[in-house]
mmCIF file of N, CA and C in Angstrom:
data_model
loop_
_atom_site.group_PDB
_atom_site.id
_atom_site.type_symbol
_atom_site.label_atom_id
_atom_site.label_comp_id
_atom_site.label_asym_id
_atom_site.label_seq_id
_atom_site.Cartn_x
_atom_site.Cartn_y
_atom_site.Cartn_z
ATOM 1 N N MET A 142 -43.642 -9.306 -75.594
ATOM 2 C CA MET A 142 -43.054 -8.674 -74.452
ATOM 3 C C MET A 142 -42.174 -10.116 -73.805
ATOM 4 N N SER A 143 -40.789 -8.473 -73.685
ATOM 5 C CA SER A 143 -39.408 -9.419 -72.887
ATOM 6 C C SER A 143 -39.558 -9.512 -71.687
ATOM 7 N N SER A 144 -38.775 -10.932 -71.151
ATOM 8 C CA SER A 144 -38.797 -11.004 -69.089
ATOM 9 C C SER A 144 -38.600 -9.333 -68.657
ATOM 10 N N TYR A 145 -38.501 -8.678 -69.210
ATOM 11 C CA TYR A 145 -37.594 -7.418 -68.475
ATOM 12 C C TYR A 145 -39.317 -6.639 -68.253
ATOM 13 N N GLU A 146 -39.599 -6.773 -69.524
ATOM 14 C CA GLU A 146 -40.979 -5.711 -68.924
ATOM 15 C C GLU A 146 -41.851 -6.344 -68.537
ATOM 16 N N ARG A 147 -42.106 -7.502 -67.823
ATOM 17 C CA ARG A 147 -43.118 -8.071 -67.778
ATOM 18 C C ARG A 147 -42.482 -8.013 -65.978
ATOM 19 N N GLY A 148 -41.149 -7.464 -66.034
ATOM 20 C CA GLY A 148 -40.830 -7.894 -64.947
ATOM 21 C C GLY A 148 -40.150 -8.738 -63.706
ATOM 22 N N ASP A 149 -39.372 -9.671 -65.197
ATOM 23 C CA ASP A 149 -38.762 -11.400 -64.468
ATOM 24 C C ASP A 149 -37.183 -11.082 -64.698
ATOM 25 N N TYR A 150 -36.500 -9.439 -65.099
ATOM 26 C CA TYR A 150 -35.140 -8.987 -64.414
ATOM 27 C C TYR A 150 -34.964 -9.322 -63.319
ATOM 28 N N PHE A 151 -34.318 -9.530 -62.487
ATOM 29 C CA PHE A 151 -33.067 -8.734 -61.718
ATOM 30 C C PHE A 151 -31.642 -8.835 -61.777
ATOM 31 N N PRO A 152 -31.449 -7.190 -61.581
ATOM 32 C CA PRO A 152 -29.901 -7.920 -61.835
ATOM 33 C C PRO A 152 -28.747 -8.331 -60.866
ATOM 34 N N ASP A 153 -28.098 -9.504 -62.274
ATOM 35 C CA ASP A 153 -26.628 -9.956 -61.997
ATOM 36 C C ASP A 153 -26.168 -9.855 -61.465
ATOM 37 N N GLU A 154 -25.017 -9.864 -60.904
ATOM 38 C CA GLU A 154 -23.689 -9.930 -60.085
ATOM 39 C C GLU A 154 -22.554 -10.132 -60.995
ATOM 40 N N LYS A 155 -22.947 -11.211 -62.291
ATOM 41 C CA LYS A 155 -22.316 -11.305 -62.878
ATOM 42 C C LYS A 155 -22.122 -9.756 -64.759
ATOM 43 N N GLU A 156 -23.007 -9.543 -64.420
ATOM 44 C CA GLU A 156 -23.582 -8.079 -65.756
ATOM 45 C C GLU A 156 -22.757 -7.170 -65.412
ATOM 46 N N GLU A 157 -21.760 -6.387 -66.609
ATOM 47 C CA GLU A 157 -21.492 -5.165 -66.290
ATOM 48 C C GLU A 157 -21.981 -4.183 -64.273
ATOM 49 N N TYR A 158 -21.946 -4.135 -63.447
ATOM 50 C CA TYR A 158 -21.958 -2.220 -63.096
ATOM 51 C C TYR A 158 -22.938 -1.881 -63.414
ATOM 52 N N MET A 159 -23.966 -1.120 -62.280
ATOM 53 C CA MET A 159 -24.604 -0.264 -63.468
ATOM 54 C C MET A 159 -24.643 -0.306 -64.087
ATOM 55 N N SER A 160 -24.737 -1.222 -65.136
ATOM 56 C CA SER A 160 -25.560 -1.070 -66.563
ATOM 57 C C SER A 160 -27.310 -0.121 -67.184
ATOM 58 N N GLU A 161 -26.810 -0.249 -67.809
ATOM 59 C CA GLU A 161 -28.262 0.628 -68.117
ATOM 60 C C GLU A 161 -29.242 -0.222 -67.875
ATOM 61 N N ARG A 162 -29.664 -1.689 -68.005
ATOM 62 C CA ARG A 162 -30.371 -2.263 -67.372
ATOM 63 C C ARG A 162 -29.895 -2.664 -66.630
ATOM 64 N N GLN A 163 -29.397 -2.364 -65.014
ATOM 65 C CA GLN A 163 -29.483 -2.717 -63.691
ATOM 66 C C GLN A 163 -30.075 -1.553 -63.381
ATOM 67 N N LEU A 164 -29.265 -0.270 -63.590
ATOM 68 C CA LEU A 164 -30.260 1.545 -63.836
ATOM 69 C C LEU A 164 -32.112 1.482 -63.971
ATOM 70 N N ASN A 165 -32.005 1.262 -65.346
ATOM 71 C CA ASN A 165 -33.056 1.082 -65.500
ATOM 72 C C ASN A 165 -34.991 0.113 -64.899
ATOM 73 N N TYR A 166 -34.266 -0.844 -64.148
ATOM 74 C CA TYR A 166 -34.445 -2.127 -63.346
ATOM 75 C C TYR A 166 -34.516 -0.961 -61.681
ATOM 76 N N PHE A 167 -33.854 0.047 -61.897
ATOM 77 C CA PHE A 167 -33.882 0.346 -60.036
ATOM 78 C C PHE A 167 -33.940 1.251 -60.166
ATOM 79 N N LYS A 168 -34.538 2.065 -61.138
ATOM 80 C CA LYS A 168 -35.544 3.519 -61.163
ATOM 81 C C LYS A 168 -36.737 2.835 -61.475
ATOM 82 N N GLN A 169 -36.682 1.189 -62.248
ATOM 83 C CA GLN A 169 -38.206 0.790 -62.275
ATOM 84 C C GLN A 169 -38.955 0.926 -60.728
ATOM 85 N N GLN A 170 -38.117 0.137 -60.249
ATOM 86 C CA GLN A 170 -37.976 -0.438 -58.451
ATOM 87 C C GLN A 170 -38.451 1.219 -57.612
ATOM 88 N N LEU A 171 -37.801 1.802 -57.670
ATOM 89 C CA LEU A 171 -37.562 3.228 -57.404
ATOM 90 C C LEU A 171 -39.190 4.251 -57.676
ATOM 91 N N ASN A 172 -39.626 4.538 -59.002
ATOM 92 C CA ASN A 172 -40.461 4.891 -58.672
ATOM 93 C C ASN A 172 -42.124 4.161 -58.805
ATOM 94 N N ASN A 173 -42.272 2.296 -58.626
ATOM 95 C CA ASN A 173 -42.973 1.037 -57.816
ATOM 96 C C ASN A 173 -42.826 2.146 -56.714
ATOM 97 N N TRP A 174 -41.795 2.406 -56.053
ATOM 98 C CA TRP A 174 -42.116 2.738 -54.353
ATOM 99 C C TRP A 174 -42.580 3.964 -54.023
ATOM 100 N N ARG A 175 -42.224 4.865 -54.850
ATOM 101 C CA ARG A 175 -42.912 6.078 -55.094
ATOM 102 C C ARG A 175 -44.022 6.593 -54.913
ATOM 103 N N SER A 176 -44.782 5.852 -56.178
ATOM 104 C CA SER A 176 -46.171 5.402 -56.072
ATOM 105 C C SER A 176 -46.641 4.706 -55.052
ATOM 106 N N GLU A 177 -46.820 4.273 -54.558
ATOM 107 C CA GLU A 177 -47.364 2.898 -53.629
ATOM 108 C C GLU A 177 -46.798 3.716 -52.676
ATOM 109 N N LEU A 178 -46.189 4.842 -52.239
ATOM 110 C CA LEU A 178 -46.056 6.005 -51.155
ATOM 111 C C LEU A 178 -46.579 7.121 -51.144
ATOM 112 N N GLU A 179 -46.941 7.648 -52.663
ATOM 113 C CA GLU A 179 -47.659 8.596 -52.528
ATOM 114 C C GLU A 179 -49.712 8.665 -52.385
ATOM 115 N N ILE A 180 -49.713 6.546 -53.113
ATOM 116 C CA ILE A 180 -51.285 6.584 -52.348
ATOM 117 C C ILE A 180 -51.140 6.109 -50.971
ATOM 118 N N ALA A 181 -50.139 5.721 -50.203
ATOM 119 C CA ALA A 181 -50.820 5.831 -49.272
ATOM 120 C C ALA A 181 -50.713 7.255 -47.902
ATOM 121 N N ARG A 182 -49.999 8.202 -49.105
ATOM 122 C CA ARG A 182 -50.158 9.524 -48.771
ATOM 123 C C ARG A 182 -51.916 10.606 -48.164
ATOM 124 N N ASP A 183 -52.282 10.622 -50.500
ATOM 125 C CA ASP A 183 -53.377 10.318 -50.159
ATOM 126 C C ASP A 183 -54.191 9.870 -49.675
ATOM 127 N N SER A 184 -54.275 8.273 -49.778
ATOM 128 C CA SER A 184 -55.304 7.502 -48.278
ATOM 129 C C SER A 184 -55.205 7.552 -46.872
ATOM 130 N N PHE A 185 -54.259 8.563 -47.077
ATOM 131 C CA PHE A 185 -54.097 9.177 -45.892
ATOM 132 C C PHE A 185 -54.627 10.222 -45.124
ATOM 133 N N THR A 186 -54.307 11.681 -46.254
ATOM 134 C CA THR A 186 -55.098 12.666 -46.046
ATOM 135 C C THR A 186 -56.537 12.932 -46.628
ATOM 136 N N LYS A 187 -57.545 11.523 -47.553
ATOM 137 C CA LYS A 187 -58.846 12.145 -47.516
ATOM 138 C C LYS A 187 -59.000 11.610 -46.171
ATOM 139 N N ALA A 188 -58.306 9.452 -45.158
ATOM 140 C CA ALA A 188 -59.316 9.446 -44.572
ATOM 141 C C ALA A 188 -59.136 10.806 -43.627
ATOM 142 N N LEU A 189 -58.124 11.693 -43.210
ATOM 143 C CA LEU A 189 -57.425 12.530 -41.872
ATOM 144 C C LEU A 189 -59.168 13.794 -42.642
ATOM 145 N N LYS A 190 -59.145 14.199 -43.383
ATOM 146 C CA LYS A 190 -60.322 15.607 -44.116
ATOM 147 C C LYS A 190 -61.928 14.472 -43.716
ATOM 148 N N GLU A 191 -61.743 12.795 -43.342
ATOM 149 C CA GLU A 191 -63.632 12.470 -42.893
ATOM 150 C C GLU A 191 -63.782 12.598 -41.604
ATOM 151 N N THR A 192 -62.229 12.040 -40.653
ATOM 152 C CA THR A 192 -62.712 12.287 -38.961
ATOM 153 C C THR A 192 -62.257 13.310 -38.513
ATOM 154 N N PRO A 193 -63.479 12.638 -38.497
ATOM 155 C CA PRO A 193 -64.763 14.327 -37.256
ATOM 156 C C PRO A 193 -62.169 13.991 -35.567
ATOM 157 N N MET A 194 -63.121 15.837 -35.897
ATOM 158 C CA MET A 194 -61.752 15.755 -34.539
ATOM 159 C C MET A 194 -62.027 16.287 -33.270
ATOM 160 N N ARG A 195 -63.104 16.097 -33.143
ATOM 161 C CA ARG A 195 -63.483 16.542 -31.367
ATOM 162 C C ARG A 195 -64.542 15.792 -31.560
ATOM 163 N N LYS A 196 -64.250 14.424 -29.867
ATOM 164 C CA LYS A 196 -65.240 13.397 -29.631
ATOM 165 C C LYS A 196 -65.913 14.259 -28.162
ATOM 166 N N PRO A 197 -66.963 13.635 -28.618
ATOM 167 C CA PRO A 197 -67.643 14.216 -26.896
ATOM 168 C C PRO A 197 -67.460 13.574 -25.741
ATOM 169 N N ASP A 198 -66.874 12.615 -25.941
ATOM 170 C CA ASP A 198 -65.937 11.319 -24.611
ATOM 171 C C ASP A 198 -64.458 11.837 -24.259
ATOM 172 N N PRO A 199 -64.174 12.389 -23.378
ATOM 173 C CA PRO A 199 -62.407 11.880 -23.598
ATOM 174 C C PRO A 199 -61.754 11.742 -23.518
ATOM 175 N N VAL A 200 -62.168 10.273 -22.766
ATOM 176 C CA VAL A 200 -60.915 9.005 -23.486
ATOM 177 C C VAL A 200 -60.879 8.612 -25.055
ATOM 178 N N ASP A 201 -62.447 8.803 -25.642
ATOM 179 C CA ASP A 201 -62.056 8.775 -26.890
ATOM 180 C C ASP A 201 -61.077 9.867 -27.626
ATOM 181 N N GLN A 202 -61.508 10.635 -26.771
ATOM 182 C CA GLN A 202 -60.738 11.795 -27.577
ATOM 183 C C GLN A 202 -58.956 11.530 -27.370
ATOM 184 N N SER A 203 -58.991 11.299 -26.300
ATOM 185 C CA SER A 203 -57.636 10.965 -26.154
ATOM 186 C C SER A 203 -57.202 9.557 -27.644
ATOM 187 N N ALA A 204 -57.477 8.695 -26.787
ATOM 188 C CA ALA A 204 -57.535 7.368 -28.300
ATOM 189 C C ALA A 204 -57.768 8.112 -29.371
ATOM 190 N N SER A 205 -57.415 8.799 -29.608
ATOM 191 C CA SER A 205 -57.706 9.462 -31.384
ATOM 192 C C SER A 205 -56.635 10.361 -31.322
ATOM 193 N N ASN A 206 -56.097 11.416 -30.225
ATOM 194 C CA ASN A 206 -55.421 11.610 -30.671
ATOM 195 C C ASN A 206 -54.104 10.618 -30.467
ATOM 196 N N SER A 207 -54.192 9.766 -30.055
ATOM 197 C CA SER A 207 -53.671 9.356 -30.279
ATOM 198 C C SER A 207 -52.703 7.983 -31.428
ATOM 199 N N ASP A 208 -53.944 8.172 -31.947
ATOM 200 C CA ASP A 208 -53.676 7.332 -32.917
ATOM 201 C C ASP A 208 -53.635 8.291 -33.959
ATOM 202 N N MET A 209 -53.975 9.901 -34.217
ATOM 203 C CA MET A 209 -53.739 10.587 -34.509
ATOM 204 C C MET A 209 -51.582 10.990 -34.940
ATOM 205 N N ALA A 210 -51.939 10.772 -33.864
ATOM 206 C CA ALA A 210 -49.950 11.499 -33.573
ATOM 207 C C ALA A 210 -49.496 10.461 -33.721
ATOM 208 N N ARG A 211 -49.645 9.261 -33.764
ATOM 209 C CA ARG A 211 -49.157 8.030 -35.192
ATOM 210 C C ARG A 211 -49.524 7.627 -36.148
ATOM 211 N N ASP A 212 -50.195 8.155 -36.528
ATOM 212 C CA ASP A 212 -50.763 8.384 -38.044
ATOM 213 C C ASP A 212 -49.589 9.822 -38.826
ATOM 214 N N LEU A 213 -49.590 10.367 -38.748
ATOM 215 C CA LEU A 213 -48.673 11.109 -38.740
ATOM 216 C C LEU A 213 -46.990 11.114 -38.481
ATOM 217 N N GLU A 214 -46.542 10.297 -37.543
ATOM 218 C CA GLU A 214 -45.894 10.440 -37.746
ATOM 219 C C GLU A 214 -45.196 8.961 -38.775
ATOM 220 N N THR A 215 -46.367 8.136 -39.086
ATOM 221 C CA THR A 215 -45.732 7.715 -40.568
ATOM 222 C C THR A 215 -45.960 8.341 -41.026
ATOM 223 N N ARG A 216 -46.934 9.021 -42.165
ATOM 224 C CA ARG A 216 -46.589 10.139 -43.014
ATOM 225 C C ARG A 216 -45.698 11.052 -43.015
ATOM 226 N N ASN A 217 -44.378 11.009 -41.713
ATOM 227 C CA ASN A 217 -43.573 11.970 -42.055
ATOM 228 C C ASN A 217 -42.707 11.070 -42.025
ATOM 229 N N ARG A 218 -42.824 9.548 -42.127
ATOM 230 C CA ARG A 218 -41.234 8.717 -42.305
ATOM 231 C C ARG A 218 -42.199 8.584 -43.978
ATOM 232 N N GLN A 219 -43.150 8.473 -44.028
ATOM 233 C CA GLN A 219 -43.402 8.786 -45.887
ATOM 234 C C GLN A 219 -42.660 9.100 -46.465
ATOM 235 N N GLN A 220 -43.300 10.925 -46.290
ATOM 236 C CA GLN A 220 -42.584 11.776 -46.946
ATOM 237 C C GLN A 220 -40.675 12.003 -46.628
ATOM 238 N N HIS A 221 -40.453 11.722 -46.283
ATOM 239 C CA HIS A 221 -39.137 11.581 -46.124
ATOM 240 C C HIS A 221 -38.537 10.253 -46.439
ATOM 241 N N LEU A 222 -39.471 9.395 -46.808
ATOM 242 C CA LEU A 222 -38.676 8.081 -47.860
ATOM 243 C C LEU A 222 -39.286 8.890 -49.164
ATOM 244 N N ILE A 223 -39.659 9.692 -49.659
ATOM 245 C CA ILE A 223 -40.273 10.177 -50.447
ATOM 246 C C ILE A 223 -39.053 10.920 -50.929
ATOM 247 N N ARG A 224 -38.673 11.951 -50.228
ATOM 248 C CA ARG A 224 -37.885 12.656 -50.438
ATOM 249 C C ARG A 224 -36.547 11.315 -50.906
ATOM 250 N N GLN A 225 -35.869 10.767 -49.708
ATOM 251 C CA GLN A 225 -34.556 9.695 -50.416
ATOM 252 C C GLN A 225 -35.161 9.195 -51.500
ATOM 253 N N ILE A 226 -36.363 8.487 -52.178
ATOM 254 C CA ILE A 226 -36.560 8.124 -52.869
ATOM 255 C C ILE A 226 -36.547 9.358 -54.193
ATOM 256 N N ASP A 227 -36.629 10.207 -54.392
ATOM 257 C CA ASP A 227 -36.486 11.488 -55.395
ATOM 258 C C ASP A 227 -34.660 11.778 -55.776
ATOM 259 N N PHE A 228 -33.992 11.359 -54.470
ATOM 260 C CA PHE A 228 -32.851 12.206 -54.442
ATOM 261 C C PHE A 228 -32.468 10.611 -55.486
ATOM 262 N N ALA A 229 -32.677 9.712 -54.479
ATOM 263 C CA ALA A 229 -32.105 7.866 -55.456
ATOM 264 C C ALA A 229 -32.010 8.224 -56.769
ATOM 265 N N LEU A 230 -33.233 8.455 -57.615
ATOM 266 C CA LEU A 230 -33.735 8.894 -59.019
ATOM 267 C C LEU A 230 -32.753 10.153 -59.837
ATOM 268 N N GLY A 231 -33.036 11.006 -58.688
ATOM 269 C CA GLY A 231 -31.765 12.115 -59.552
ATOM 270 C C GLY A 231 -29.949 11.459 -59.590
ATOM 271 N N LEU A 232 -29.580 10.599 -58.280
ATOM 272 C CA LEU A 232 -28.394 10.121 -58.528
ATOM 273 C C LEU A 232 -29.183 9.349 -60.013
ATOM 274 N N ILE A 233 -29.304 8.395 -59.856
ATOM 275 C CA ILE A 233 -30.261 7.363 -60.968
ATOM 276 C C ILE A 233 -29.395 8.732 -63.052
ATOM 277 N N GLU A 234 -30.695 9.875 -62.762
ATOM 278 C CA GLU A 234 -30.336 10.458 -64.087
ATOM 279 C C GLU A 234 -27.961 11.755 -64.486
ATOM 280 N N GLU A 235 -27.965 11.520 -63.049
ATOM 281 C CA GLU A 235 -26.815 12.215 -62.911
ATOM 282 C C GLU A 235 -25.270 10.833 -63.167
ATOM 283 N N GLY A 236 -25.914 9.276 -63.438
ATOM 284 C CA GLY A 236 -25.086 8.654 -62.972
ATOM 285 C C GLY A 236 -24.111 8.082 -62.487
ATOM 286 N N GLU A 237 -24.712 8.463 -61.068
ATOM 287 C CA GLU A 237 -23.783 8.885 -60.041
ATOM 288 C C GLU A 237 -25.099 7.388 -59.332
ATOM 289 N N TYR A 238 -25.090 6.104 -59.180
ATOM 290 C CA TYR A 238 -26.246 5.691 -58.246
ATOM 291 C C TYR A 238 -25.827 3.903 -58.809
ATOM 292 N N GLY A 239 -24.995 4.199 -57.113
ATOM 293 C CA GLY A 239 -25.071 3.295 -56.694
ATOM 294 C C GLY A 239 -23.058 3.145 -56.225
ATOM 295 N N TYR A 240 -23.294 4.305 -55.967
ATOM 296 C CA TYR A 240 -21.437 3.941 -55.621
ATOM 297 C C TYR A 240 -21.838 4.540 -54.602
ATOM 298 N N CYS A 241 -20.535 4.594 -53.609
ATOM 299 C CA CYS A 241 -21.213 5.475 -52.474
ATOM 300 C C CYS A 241 -20.342 6.863 -51.965
ATOM 301 N N GLU A 242 -20.732 7.374 -51.591
ATOM 302 C CA GLU A 242 -21.099 9.004 -51.333
ATOM 303 C C GLU A 242 -20.794 9.328 -50.882
ATOM 304 N N ILE A 243 -19.338 8.917 -50.423
ATOM 305 C CA ILE A 243 -18.236 8.996 -49.167
ATOM 306 C C ILE A 243 -17.140 8.423 -49.727
ATOM 307 N N SER A 244 -17.130 7.137 -49.833
ATOM 308 C CA SER A 244 -16.032 6.618 -50.454
ATOM 309 C C SER A 244 -15.097 6.431 -52.561
ATOM 310 N N GLY A 245 -16.465 6.527 -52.798
ATOM 311 C CA GLY A 245 -17.337 6.363 -54.280
ATOM 312 C C GLY A 245 -17.352 4.919 -54.725
ATOM 313 N N GLU A 246 -17.396 4.020 -53.647
ATOM 314 C CA GLU A 246 -16.802 2.969 -53.973
ATOM 315 C C GLU A 246 -18.147 2.594 -54.643
ATOM 316 N N GLU A 247 -18.695 0.284 -55.277
ATOM 317 C CA GLU A 247 -19.965 -0.009 -55.196
ATOM 318 C C GLU A 247 -20.247 0.034 -54.130
ATOM 319 N N ILE A 248 -21.248 0.554 -53.711
ATOM 320 C CA ILE A 248 -22.685 -0.367 -52.534
ATOM 321 C C ILE A 248 -22.578 -1.257 -52.925
ATOM 322 N N GLY A 249 -22.578 -2.104 -53.964
ATOM 323 C CA GLY A 249 -22.834 -4.086 -54.166
ATOM 324 C C GLY A 249 -24.622 -4.225 -54.649
ATOM 325 N N LEU A 250 -24.951 -4.608 -55.968
ATOM 326 C CA LEU A 250 -26.179 -5.164 -55.546
ATOM 327 C C LEU A 250 -27.621 -5.463 -54.790
ATOM 328 N N LYS A 251 -26.607 -6.139 -54.197
ATOM 329 C CA LYS A 251 -27.282 -7.313 -52.406
ATOM 330 C C LYS A 251 -27.819 -5.693 -51.260
ATOM 331 N N ARG A 252 -26.902 -4.649 -51.761
ATOM 332 C CA ARG A 252 -26.965 -3.983 -50.281
ATOM 333 C C ARG A 252 -28.566 -3.463 -51.792
ATOM 334 N N LEU A 253 -28.830 -2.807 -53.097
ATOM 335 C CA LEU A 253 -28.898 -2.031 -53.501
ATOM 336 C C LEU A 253 -30.838 -2.904 -53.617
ATOM 337 N N MET A 254 -30.761 -3.797 -53.965
ATOM 338 C CA MET A 254 -32.133 -4.624 -54.389
ATOM 339 C C MET A 254 -32.401 -4.760 -52.364
ATOM 340 N N ALA A 255 -32.070 -5.033 -51.380
ATOM 341 C CA ALA A 255 -32.284 -4.497 -50.202
ATOM 342 C C ALA A 255 -33.204 -3.258 -49.549
ATOM 343 N N ARG A 256 -32.215 -1.907 -50.067
ATOM 344 C CA ARG A 256 -32.300 -0.451 -50.378
ATOM 345 C C ARG A 256 -31.926 0.135 -51.028
ATOM 346 N N PRO A 257 -32.966 0.081 -51.999
ATOM 347 C CA PRO A 257 -32.989 1.012 -53.278
ATOM 348 C C PRO A 257 -32.128 2.753 -52.683
ATOM 349 N N ILE A 258 -32.484 2.484 -51.390
ATOM 350 C CA ILE A 258 -32.915 4.718 -51.836
ATOM 351 C C ILE A 258 -30.571 5.089 -50.982
ATOM 352 N N ALA A 259 -30.016 3.538 -51.270
ATOM 353 C CA ALA A 259 -28.654 3.112 -49.800
ATOM 354 C C ALA A 259 -27.683 4.479 -51.204
ATOM 355 N N THR A 260 -26.988 5.219 -49.804
ATOM 356 C CA THR A 260 -26.095 5.900 -50.875
ATOM 357 C C THR A 260 -24.370 5.818 -50.389
ATOM 358 N N ARG A 261 -24.338 4.430 -49.792
ATOM 359 C CA ARG A 261 -22.988 4.981 -48.530
ATOM 360 C C ARG A 261 -22.892 2.452 -48.771
ATOM 361 N N CYS A 262 -21.787 2.607 -49.123
ATOM 362 C CA CYS A 262 -21.267 0.525 -49.274
ATOM 363 C C CYS A 262 -21.570 0.761 -47.623
ATOM 364 N N ILE A 263 -21.648 -0.713 -47.398
ATOM 365 C CA ILE A 263 -21.443 -1.377 -45.951
ATOM 366 C C ILE A 263 -20.337 -0.928 -45.099
ATOM 367 N N GLU A 264 -18.721 -0.689 -45.722
ATOM 368 C CA GLU A 264 -18.073 -0.423 -45.173
ATOM 369 C C GLU A 264 -18.297 0.312 -44.147
ATOM 370 N N VAL A 265 -18.823 2.119 -44.918
ATOM 371 C CA VAL A 265 -18.766 3.632 -44.318
ATOM 372 C C VAL A 265 -20.105 3.387 -43.919
ATOM 373 N N GLN A 266 -20.943 2.987 -44.402
ATOM 374 C CA GLN A 266 -21.763 3.013 -43.345
ATOM 375 C C GLN A 266 -21.556 2.474 -41.857
ATOM 376 N N GLU A 267 -21.485 1.317 -42.040
ATOM 377 C CA GLU A 267 -21.088 0.750 -40.286
ATOM 378 C C GLU A 267 -19.594 1.151 -39.333
ATOM 379 N N ARG A 268 -18.854 1.724 -40.833
ATOM 380 C CA ARG A 268 -17.958 3.547 -40.054
ATOM 381 C C ARG A 268 -18.521 4.467 -39.424
ATOM 382 N N LEU A 269 -19.383 4.919 -39.846
ATOM 383 C CA LEU A 269 -19.564 5.791 -39.731
ATOM 384 C C LEU A 269 -20.288 5.874 -38.457
ATOM 385 N N GLU A 270 -22.047 4.422 -37.886
ATOM 386 C CA GLU A 270 -22.482 4.331 -37.586
ATOM 387 C C GLU A 270 -21.697 3.183 -35.792
ATOM 388 N N ARG A 271 -20.577 3.139 -36.206
ATOM 389 C CA ARG A 271 -19.566 3.283 -35.033
ATOM 390 C C ARG A 271 -19.356 4.283 -34.059
ATOM 391 N N MET A 272 -18.784 5.174 -35.521
ATOM 392 C CA MET A 272 -18.471 6.562 -34.486
ATOM 393 C C MET A 272 -19.703 7.399 -33.915
ATOM 394 N N SER A 273 -20.927 7.637 -33.900
ATOM 395 C CA SER A 273 -21.587 7.849 -33.766
ATOM 396 C C SER A 273 -22.403 7.365 -32.468
ATOM 397 N N ALA A 274 -21.908 6.152 -32.197
ATOM 398 C CA ALA A 274 -22.062 5.374 -31.231
ATOM 399 C C ALA A 274 -20.961 5.842 -29.918
ATOM 400 N N GLY A 275 -20.054 6.029 -30.463
ATOM 401 C CA GLY A 275 -19.022 5.819 -28.953
ATOM 402 C C GLY A 275 -18.519 5.334 -28.714
ATOM 403 N N PRO A 276 -17.373 5.314 -28.071
ATOM 404 C CA PRO A 276 -16.254 4.737 -27.638
ATOM 405 C C PRO A 276 -17.962 3.295 -26.437
ATOM 406 N N GLY A 277 -18.056 2.450 -26.889
ATOM 407 C CA GLY A 277 -18.231 1.819 -25.737
ATOM 408 C C GLY A 277 -19.391 1.555 -25.956
ATOM 409 N N LYS A 278 -19.871 1.063 -26.552
ATOM 410 C CA LYS A 278 -21.670 1.755 -27.066
ATOM 411 C C LYS A 278 -21.182 0.942 -28.237
ATOM 412 N N HIS A 279 -22.960 0.276 -28.468
ATOM 413 C CA HIS A 279 -23.463 -0.486 -29.405
ATOM 414 C C HIS A 279 -24.219 0.480 -30.446
ATOM 415 N N ALA A 280 -23.454 0.652 -31.460
ATOM 416 C CA ALA A 280 -24.253 0.374 -32.863
ATOM 417 C C ALA A 280 -25.193 -0.051 -32.697
ATOM 418 N N VAL A 281 -26.755 1.092 -33.469
ATOM 419 C CA VAL A 281 -27.785 1.177 -33.729
ATOM 420 C C VAL A 281 -27.741 0.812 -35.559
ATOM 421 N N ALA A 282 -28.623 -0.463 -35.877
ATOM 422 C CA ALA A 282 -28.012 -0.063 -37.056
ATOM 423 C C ALA A 282 -29.427 0.778 -37.406
ATOM 424 N N CYS A 283 -28.184 1.674 -39.425
ATOM 425 C CA CYS A 283 -29.629 2.555 -39.647
ATOM 426 C C CYS A 283 -28.441 2.392 -40.639
ATOM 427 N N MET A 284 -29.683 1.688 -42.261
ATOM 428 C CA MET A 284 -29.761 1.628 -43.323
ATOM 429 C C MET A 284 -29.820 2.691 -44.141
ATOM 430 N N VAL A 285 -28.820 3.132 -43.981
ATOM 431 C CA VAL A 285 -29.332 4.861 -45.661
ATOM 432 C C VAL A 285 -27.957 4.411 -46.352
#
């Protein structure tokens, strides 16, 4: 078994950018992440079916409703991530993964290692954040 098959491979900036080996690495990482999110989703759905919806005590019902709202928000974030992962996997298939959707520049290995669903290079992302914050306001980091 090769080091790549064992999972010992990590993309290196000395290699050709978005080589087949790098693309396979990111595809594997994205698929693994997607599988983890699907397991969490299925676990949530199972727990939801097993949880009684009504509690006799109003305080218990209120706490249960708060927990449910938090869990639903988490599930929504997971579903959003799954859609972003699917989009990134599509970019790999189209040969456009790793390049900024706005400028066409390389996103960079370090950024993709940290956020494999990134679709913009740092410069473009920061510019968009500054523009959305408006003059005199501080942008909140939103790495997409």
